[in-house]
CSV table of C-alpha atoms in Angstrom, one decimal:
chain,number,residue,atom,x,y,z
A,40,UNK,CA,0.0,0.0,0.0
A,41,UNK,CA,1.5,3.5,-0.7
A,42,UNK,CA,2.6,5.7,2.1
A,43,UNK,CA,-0.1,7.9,2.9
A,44,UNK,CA,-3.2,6.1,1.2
A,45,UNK,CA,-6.0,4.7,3.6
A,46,UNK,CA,-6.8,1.4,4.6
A,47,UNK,CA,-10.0,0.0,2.8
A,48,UNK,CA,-10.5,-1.8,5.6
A,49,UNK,CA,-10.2,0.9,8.6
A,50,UNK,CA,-13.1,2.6,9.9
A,51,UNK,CA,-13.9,6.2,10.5
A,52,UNK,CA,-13.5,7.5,14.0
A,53,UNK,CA,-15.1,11.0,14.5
A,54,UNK,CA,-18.1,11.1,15.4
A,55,UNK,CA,-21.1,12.3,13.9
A,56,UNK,CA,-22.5,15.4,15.3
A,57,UNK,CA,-25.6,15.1,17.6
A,58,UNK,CA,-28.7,16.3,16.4
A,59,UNK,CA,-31.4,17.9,19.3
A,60,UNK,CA,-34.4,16.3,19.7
A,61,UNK,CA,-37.1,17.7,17.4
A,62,UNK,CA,-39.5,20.0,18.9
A,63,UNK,CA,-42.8,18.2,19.1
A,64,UNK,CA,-45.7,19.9,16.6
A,65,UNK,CA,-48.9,19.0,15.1
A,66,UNK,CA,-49.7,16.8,12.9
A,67,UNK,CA,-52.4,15.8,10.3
A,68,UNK,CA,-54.7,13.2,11.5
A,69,UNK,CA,-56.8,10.8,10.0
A,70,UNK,CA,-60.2,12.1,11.4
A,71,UNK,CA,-61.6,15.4,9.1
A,72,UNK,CA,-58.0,15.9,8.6
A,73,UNK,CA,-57.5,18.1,11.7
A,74,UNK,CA,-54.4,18.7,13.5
A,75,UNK,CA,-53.6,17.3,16.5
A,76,UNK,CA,-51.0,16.4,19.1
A,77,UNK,CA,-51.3,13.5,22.3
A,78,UNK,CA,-50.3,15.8,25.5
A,79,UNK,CA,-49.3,13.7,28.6
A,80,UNK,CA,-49.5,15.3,32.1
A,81,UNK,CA,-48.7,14.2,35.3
A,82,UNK,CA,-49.6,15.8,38.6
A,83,UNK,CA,-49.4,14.8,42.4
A,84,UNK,CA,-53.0,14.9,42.9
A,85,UNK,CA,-56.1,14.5,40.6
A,86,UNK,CA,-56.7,17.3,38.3
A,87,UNK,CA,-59.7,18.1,35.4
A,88,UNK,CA,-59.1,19.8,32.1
A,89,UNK,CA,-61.8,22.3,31.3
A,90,UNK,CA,-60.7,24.6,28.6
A,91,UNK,CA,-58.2,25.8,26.6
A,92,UNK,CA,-57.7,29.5,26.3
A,93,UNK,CA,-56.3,32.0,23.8
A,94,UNK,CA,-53.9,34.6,25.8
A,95,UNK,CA,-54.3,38.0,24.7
A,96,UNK,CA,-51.6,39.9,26.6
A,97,UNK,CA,-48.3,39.5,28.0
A,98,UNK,CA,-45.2,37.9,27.0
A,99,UNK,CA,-47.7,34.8,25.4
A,100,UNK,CA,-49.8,36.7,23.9
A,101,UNK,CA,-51.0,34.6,20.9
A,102,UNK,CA,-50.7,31.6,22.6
A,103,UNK,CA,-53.3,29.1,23.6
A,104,UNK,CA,-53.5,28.2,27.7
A,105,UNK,CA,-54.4,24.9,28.8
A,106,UNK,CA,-57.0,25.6,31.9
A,107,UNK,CA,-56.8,22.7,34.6
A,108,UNK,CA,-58.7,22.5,37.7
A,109,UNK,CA,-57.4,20.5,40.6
A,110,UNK,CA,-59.3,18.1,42.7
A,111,UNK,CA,-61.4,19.9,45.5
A,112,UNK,CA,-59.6,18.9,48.7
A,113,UNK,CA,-61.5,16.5,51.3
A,114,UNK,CA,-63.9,19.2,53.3
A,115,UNK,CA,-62.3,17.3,56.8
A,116,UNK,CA,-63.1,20.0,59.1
A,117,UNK,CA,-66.9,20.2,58.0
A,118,UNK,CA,-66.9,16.4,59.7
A,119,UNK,CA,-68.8,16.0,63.1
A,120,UNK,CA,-66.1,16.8,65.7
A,121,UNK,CA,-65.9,13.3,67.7
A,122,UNK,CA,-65.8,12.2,63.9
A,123,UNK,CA,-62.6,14.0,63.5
A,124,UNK,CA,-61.3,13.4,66.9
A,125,UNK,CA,-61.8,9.6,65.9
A,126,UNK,CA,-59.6,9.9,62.8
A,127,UNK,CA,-57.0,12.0,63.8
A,128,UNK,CA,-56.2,9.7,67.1
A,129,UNK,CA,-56.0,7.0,64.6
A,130,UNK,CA,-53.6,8.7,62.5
A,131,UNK,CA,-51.5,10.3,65.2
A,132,UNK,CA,-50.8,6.8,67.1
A,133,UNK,CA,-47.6,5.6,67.1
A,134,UNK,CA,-46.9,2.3,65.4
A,135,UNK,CA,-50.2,2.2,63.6
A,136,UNK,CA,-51.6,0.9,67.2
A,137,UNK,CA,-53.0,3.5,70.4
A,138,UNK,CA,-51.5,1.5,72.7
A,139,UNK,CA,-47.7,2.1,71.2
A,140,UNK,CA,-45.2,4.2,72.1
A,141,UNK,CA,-43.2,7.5,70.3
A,142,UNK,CA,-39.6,6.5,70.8
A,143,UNK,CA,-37.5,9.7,70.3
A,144,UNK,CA,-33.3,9.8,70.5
A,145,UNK,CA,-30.5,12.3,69.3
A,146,UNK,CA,-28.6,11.5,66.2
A,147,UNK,CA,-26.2,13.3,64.7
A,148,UNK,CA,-27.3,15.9,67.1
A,149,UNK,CA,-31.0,15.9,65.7
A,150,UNK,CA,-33.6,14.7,68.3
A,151,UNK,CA,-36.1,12.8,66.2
A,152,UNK,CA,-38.4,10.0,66.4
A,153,UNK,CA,-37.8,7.7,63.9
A,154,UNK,CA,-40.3,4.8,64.4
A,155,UNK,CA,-42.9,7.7,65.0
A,156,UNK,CA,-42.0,9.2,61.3
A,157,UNK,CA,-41.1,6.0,59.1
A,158,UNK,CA,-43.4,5.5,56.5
A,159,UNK,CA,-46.0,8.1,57.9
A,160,UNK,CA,-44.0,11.4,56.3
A,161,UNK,CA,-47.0,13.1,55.9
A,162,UNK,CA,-47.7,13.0,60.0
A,163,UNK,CA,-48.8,16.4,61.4
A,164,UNK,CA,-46.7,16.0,64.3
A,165,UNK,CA,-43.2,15.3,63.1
A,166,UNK,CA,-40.9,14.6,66.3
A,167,UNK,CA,-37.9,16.5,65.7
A,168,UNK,CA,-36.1,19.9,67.0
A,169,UNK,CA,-35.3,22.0,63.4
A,170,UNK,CA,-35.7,25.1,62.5
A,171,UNK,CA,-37.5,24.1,59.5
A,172,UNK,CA,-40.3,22.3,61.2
A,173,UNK,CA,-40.8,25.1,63.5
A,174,UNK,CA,-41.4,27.0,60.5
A,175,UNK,CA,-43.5,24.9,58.8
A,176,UNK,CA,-45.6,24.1,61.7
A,177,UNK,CA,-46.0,28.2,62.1
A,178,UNK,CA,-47.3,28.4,58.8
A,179,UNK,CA,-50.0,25.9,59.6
A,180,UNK,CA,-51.0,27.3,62.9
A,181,UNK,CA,-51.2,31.0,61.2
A,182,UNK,CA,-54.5,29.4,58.6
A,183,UNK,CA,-57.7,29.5,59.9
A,184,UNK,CA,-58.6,26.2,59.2
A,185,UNK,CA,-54.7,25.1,60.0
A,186,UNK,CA,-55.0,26.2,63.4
A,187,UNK,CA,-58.1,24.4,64.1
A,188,UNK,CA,-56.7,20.9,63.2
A,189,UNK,CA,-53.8,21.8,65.1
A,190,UNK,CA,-55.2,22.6,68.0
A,191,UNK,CA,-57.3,19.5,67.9
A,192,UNK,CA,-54.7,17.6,66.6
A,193,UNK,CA,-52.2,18.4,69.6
A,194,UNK,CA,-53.6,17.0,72.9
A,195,UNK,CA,-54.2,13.6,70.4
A,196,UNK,CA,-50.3,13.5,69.5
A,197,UNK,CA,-48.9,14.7,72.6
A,198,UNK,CA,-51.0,12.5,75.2
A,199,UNK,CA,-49.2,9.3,73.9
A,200,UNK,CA,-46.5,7.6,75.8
A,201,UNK,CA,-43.2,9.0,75.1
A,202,UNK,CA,-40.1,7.1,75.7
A,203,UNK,CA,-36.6,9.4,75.2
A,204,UNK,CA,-33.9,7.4,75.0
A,205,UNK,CA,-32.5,9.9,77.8
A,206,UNK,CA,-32.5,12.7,79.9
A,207,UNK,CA,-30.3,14.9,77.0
A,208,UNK,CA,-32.7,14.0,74.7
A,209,UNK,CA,-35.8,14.8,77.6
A,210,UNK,CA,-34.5,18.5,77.6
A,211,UNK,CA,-33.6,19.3,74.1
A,212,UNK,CA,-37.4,17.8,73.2
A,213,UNK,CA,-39.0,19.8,75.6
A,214,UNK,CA,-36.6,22.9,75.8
A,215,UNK,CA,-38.7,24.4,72.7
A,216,UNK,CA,-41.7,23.0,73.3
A,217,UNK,CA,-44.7,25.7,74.5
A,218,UNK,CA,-46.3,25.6,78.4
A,219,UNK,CA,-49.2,24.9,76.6
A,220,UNK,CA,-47.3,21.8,75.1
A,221,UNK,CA,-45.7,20.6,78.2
A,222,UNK,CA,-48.7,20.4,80.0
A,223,UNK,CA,-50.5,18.0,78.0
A,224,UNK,CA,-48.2,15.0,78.5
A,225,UNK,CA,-49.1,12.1,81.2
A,226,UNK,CA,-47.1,9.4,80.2
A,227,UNK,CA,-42.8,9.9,79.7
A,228,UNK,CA,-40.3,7.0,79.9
A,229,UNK,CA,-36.5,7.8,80.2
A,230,UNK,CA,-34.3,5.0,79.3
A,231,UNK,CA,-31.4,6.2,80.6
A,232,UNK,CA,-30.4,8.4,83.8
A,233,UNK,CA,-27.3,10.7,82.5
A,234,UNK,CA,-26.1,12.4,85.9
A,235,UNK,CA,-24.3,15.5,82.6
A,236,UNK,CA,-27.7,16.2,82.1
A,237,UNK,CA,-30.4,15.0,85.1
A,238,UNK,CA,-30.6,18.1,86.9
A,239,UNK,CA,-31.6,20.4,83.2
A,240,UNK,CA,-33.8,17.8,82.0
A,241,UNK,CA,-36.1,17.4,85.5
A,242,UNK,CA,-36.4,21.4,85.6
A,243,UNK,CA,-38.3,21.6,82.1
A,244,UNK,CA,-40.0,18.4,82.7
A,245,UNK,CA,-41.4,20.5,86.1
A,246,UNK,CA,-43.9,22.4,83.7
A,247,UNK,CA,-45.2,19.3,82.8
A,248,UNK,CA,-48.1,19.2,85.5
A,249,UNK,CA,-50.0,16.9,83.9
A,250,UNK,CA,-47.8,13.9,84.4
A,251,UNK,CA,-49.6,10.5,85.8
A,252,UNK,CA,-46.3,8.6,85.2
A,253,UNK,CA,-42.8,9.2,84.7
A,254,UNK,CA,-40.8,5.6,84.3
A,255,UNK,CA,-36.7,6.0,84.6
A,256,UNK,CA,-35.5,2.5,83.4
A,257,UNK,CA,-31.5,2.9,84.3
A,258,UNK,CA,-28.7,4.8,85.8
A,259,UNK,CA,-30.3,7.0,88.6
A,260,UNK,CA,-27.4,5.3,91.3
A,261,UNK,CA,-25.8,2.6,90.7
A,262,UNK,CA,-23.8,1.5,94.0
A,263,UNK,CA,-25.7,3.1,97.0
A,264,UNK,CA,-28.2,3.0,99.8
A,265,UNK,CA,-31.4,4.4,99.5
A,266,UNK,CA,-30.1,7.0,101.8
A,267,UNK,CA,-27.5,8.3,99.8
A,268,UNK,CA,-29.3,7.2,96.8
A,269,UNK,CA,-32.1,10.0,97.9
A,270,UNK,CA,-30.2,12.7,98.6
A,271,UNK,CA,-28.3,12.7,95.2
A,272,UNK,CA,-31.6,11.9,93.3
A,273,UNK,CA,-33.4,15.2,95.5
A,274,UNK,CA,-31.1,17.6,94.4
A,275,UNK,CA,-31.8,16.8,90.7
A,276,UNK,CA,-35.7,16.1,91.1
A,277,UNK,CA,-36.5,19.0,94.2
A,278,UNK,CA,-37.5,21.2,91.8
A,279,UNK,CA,-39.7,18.9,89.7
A,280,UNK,CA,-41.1,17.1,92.4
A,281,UNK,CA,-42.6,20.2,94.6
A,282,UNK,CA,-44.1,21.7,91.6
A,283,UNK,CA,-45.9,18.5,90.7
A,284,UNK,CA,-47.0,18.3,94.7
A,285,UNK,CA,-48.2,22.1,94.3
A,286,UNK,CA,-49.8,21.7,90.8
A,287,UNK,CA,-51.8,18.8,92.2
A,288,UNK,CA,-52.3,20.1,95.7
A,289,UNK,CA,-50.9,17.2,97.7
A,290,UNK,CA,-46.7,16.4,99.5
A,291,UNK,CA,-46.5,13.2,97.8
A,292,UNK,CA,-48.2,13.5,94.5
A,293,UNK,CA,-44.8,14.4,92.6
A,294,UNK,CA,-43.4,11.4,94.2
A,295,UNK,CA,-46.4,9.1,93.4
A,296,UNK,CA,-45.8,9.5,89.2
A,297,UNK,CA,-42.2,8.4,89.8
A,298,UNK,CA,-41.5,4.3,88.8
A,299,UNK,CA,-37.7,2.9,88.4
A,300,UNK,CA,-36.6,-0.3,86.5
A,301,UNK,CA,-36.0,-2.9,89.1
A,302,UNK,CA,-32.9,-4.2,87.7
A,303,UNK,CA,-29.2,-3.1,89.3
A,304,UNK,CA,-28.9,-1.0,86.5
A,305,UNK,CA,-30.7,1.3,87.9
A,306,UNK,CA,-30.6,0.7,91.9
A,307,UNK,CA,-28.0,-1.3,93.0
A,308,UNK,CA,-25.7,-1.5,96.4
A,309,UNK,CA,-22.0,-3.6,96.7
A,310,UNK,CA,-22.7,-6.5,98.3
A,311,UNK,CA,-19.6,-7.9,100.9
A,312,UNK,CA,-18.2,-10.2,97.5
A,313,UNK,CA,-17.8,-7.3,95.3
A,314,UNK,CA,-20.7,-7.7,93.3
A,315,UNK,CA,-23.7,-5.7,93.1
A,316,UNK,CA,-26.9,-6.6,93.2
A,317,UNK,CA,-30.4,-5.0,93.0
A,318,UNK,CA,-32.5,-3.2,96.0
A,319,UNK,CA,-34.7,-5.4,97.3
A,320,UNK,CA,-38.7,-4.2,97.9
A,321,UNK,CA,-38.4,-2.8,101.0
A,322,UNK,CA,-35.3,-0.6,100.1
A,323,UNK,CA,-36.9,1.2,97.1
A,324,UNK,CA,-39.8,1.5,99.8
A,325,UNK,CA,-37.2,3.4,101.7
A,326,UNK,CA,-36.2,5.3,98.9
A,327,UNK,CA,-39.5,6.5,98.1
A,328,UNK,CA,-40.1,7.9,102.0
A,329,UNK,CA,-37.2,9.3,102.3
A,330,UNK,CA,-38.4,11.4,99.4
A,331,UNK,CA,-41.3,12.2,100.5
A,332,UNK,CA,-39.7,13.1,104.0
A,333,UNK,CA,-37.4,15.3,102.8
A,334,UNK,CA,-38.9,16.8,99.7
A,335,UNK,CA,-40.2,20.3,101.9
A,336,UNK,CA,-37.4,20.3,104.4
């Protein structure tokens, strides 16, 4: 083959040059030979076409509009109101059940419940401390109509049983919620006792007046007698305990909402052999009058 003649054989490599898509028109059909074109749309939520419009002004001016009309919206507040009390406690329950519970935790510094908000996004109460719920929520309490379902909707959400998985989680949750909020609650479990964070996390739960139990699982003194045991756990829960006795008018009733895990977790005492073991009945009896005695010393 002579220098500089091409191989028969070779094949080209530049490319051809794309072409854009062609701009969809009309076309002639087969019916009275009228032009026509198949439109798709798609929407969220289920829509109507009523009319198609020639524009007369502005930057489409000789343009035809396509006029839709979205679905009416489900009148919900024209129902009976035990009607929507009814549905909204259904929808507001945690794990599709009344009976369940709203587990809420930090992570990654967010306090959130996840089993409250998986596969429910949608929820009118979504658990978690962000600036952009607060927001969002505001916009809904500022409608009419928003702030009616809302303030039905609350005492439904927030009289569940709560569990925080614990007490940091207890006062960043309840740090920004309203006194109006606080005292709706009756039923809060805290998995675990953090002495960092015990003392904040009582305080704001004081405003919760409202409280018929209040379950700590773990951690509130692991190696101690109920002596020693009370004292430490007074100077945390003095403040939270009086105001529940002077919201409900009676010495013990801030003690009375208080129940402990029964394991060593969360009361123990060094036995002679090293190891420790859980209070017995008659030492978390102790425990709970020595409370009581010394709450308005």
């Amino acid at each position: 083959m002579a220098k500089g003649a091409k191989d028969p054989k070779s094949k080209a490599t530049t490319a051809a040059p794309s072409t854009p898509p062609p701009t969809p028109t009309t076309k002639i059909g087969p019916i009275n030979n009228q032009y026509e074109m198949l439109l798709k749309l798609h929407a969220p939520h289920q829509f109507t076409f009523v009319d198609s419009v020639m524009l007369e002004e502005g930057v489409h001016a000789g343009h035809m509009a396509l006029v839709l009309r979205p679905a009416r919206p489900f009148q919900f507040m024209r129902l009976p109101e035990e009607t929507k009390r009814d549905i909204l406690r259904l929808a507001l329950a945690p794990e599709g059940y009344l009976a369940g519970k709203i587990l809420v935790a930090t992570k990654n510094n967010v306090v959130a419940s996840k089993n409250y908000a998986e596969g429910k996004k949608d929820r009118l109460g979504f658990m978690r401390v962000s600036k952009t719920v607060n927001q969002a929520a505001q916009s809904l309490v500022d409608d009419s109509n928003g702030r009616q379902l809302y303030l039905l909707s609350r005492p439904l959400l927030y009289g569940n049983h709560f569990k925080f998985d614990d007490t940091t989680t207890l006062m960043n949750f309840l740090s920004v919620r309203s006194l109006e909020v606080k005292a709706i609650f009756t039923n809060i479990e805290i998995a675990t006792y953090k002495k960092s964070s015990s003392l904040a996390a009582l305080q704001t739960l004081a405003d919760c007046t409202n409280l018929r139990r209040v379950h700590i699982s773990t951690g509130v003194n692991l190696n101690a007698t109920p002596e020693k045991a009370a004292k430490a756990f007074l100077q945390d829960a003095g403040h939270f305990l009086r105001s529940m006795s002077n919201a409900r008018g009676g010495v013990d009733a801030g003690v009375n909402v208080l129940r402990f895990g029964r394991s060593q977790r969360c009361f123990g005492v060094k036995e002679s052999d090293g190891e420790i073991r859980a209070w017995n009945d008659e030492e978390r009896d102790r425990f709970a009058d020595l409370l009581k005695a010394d709450l308005f010393k």
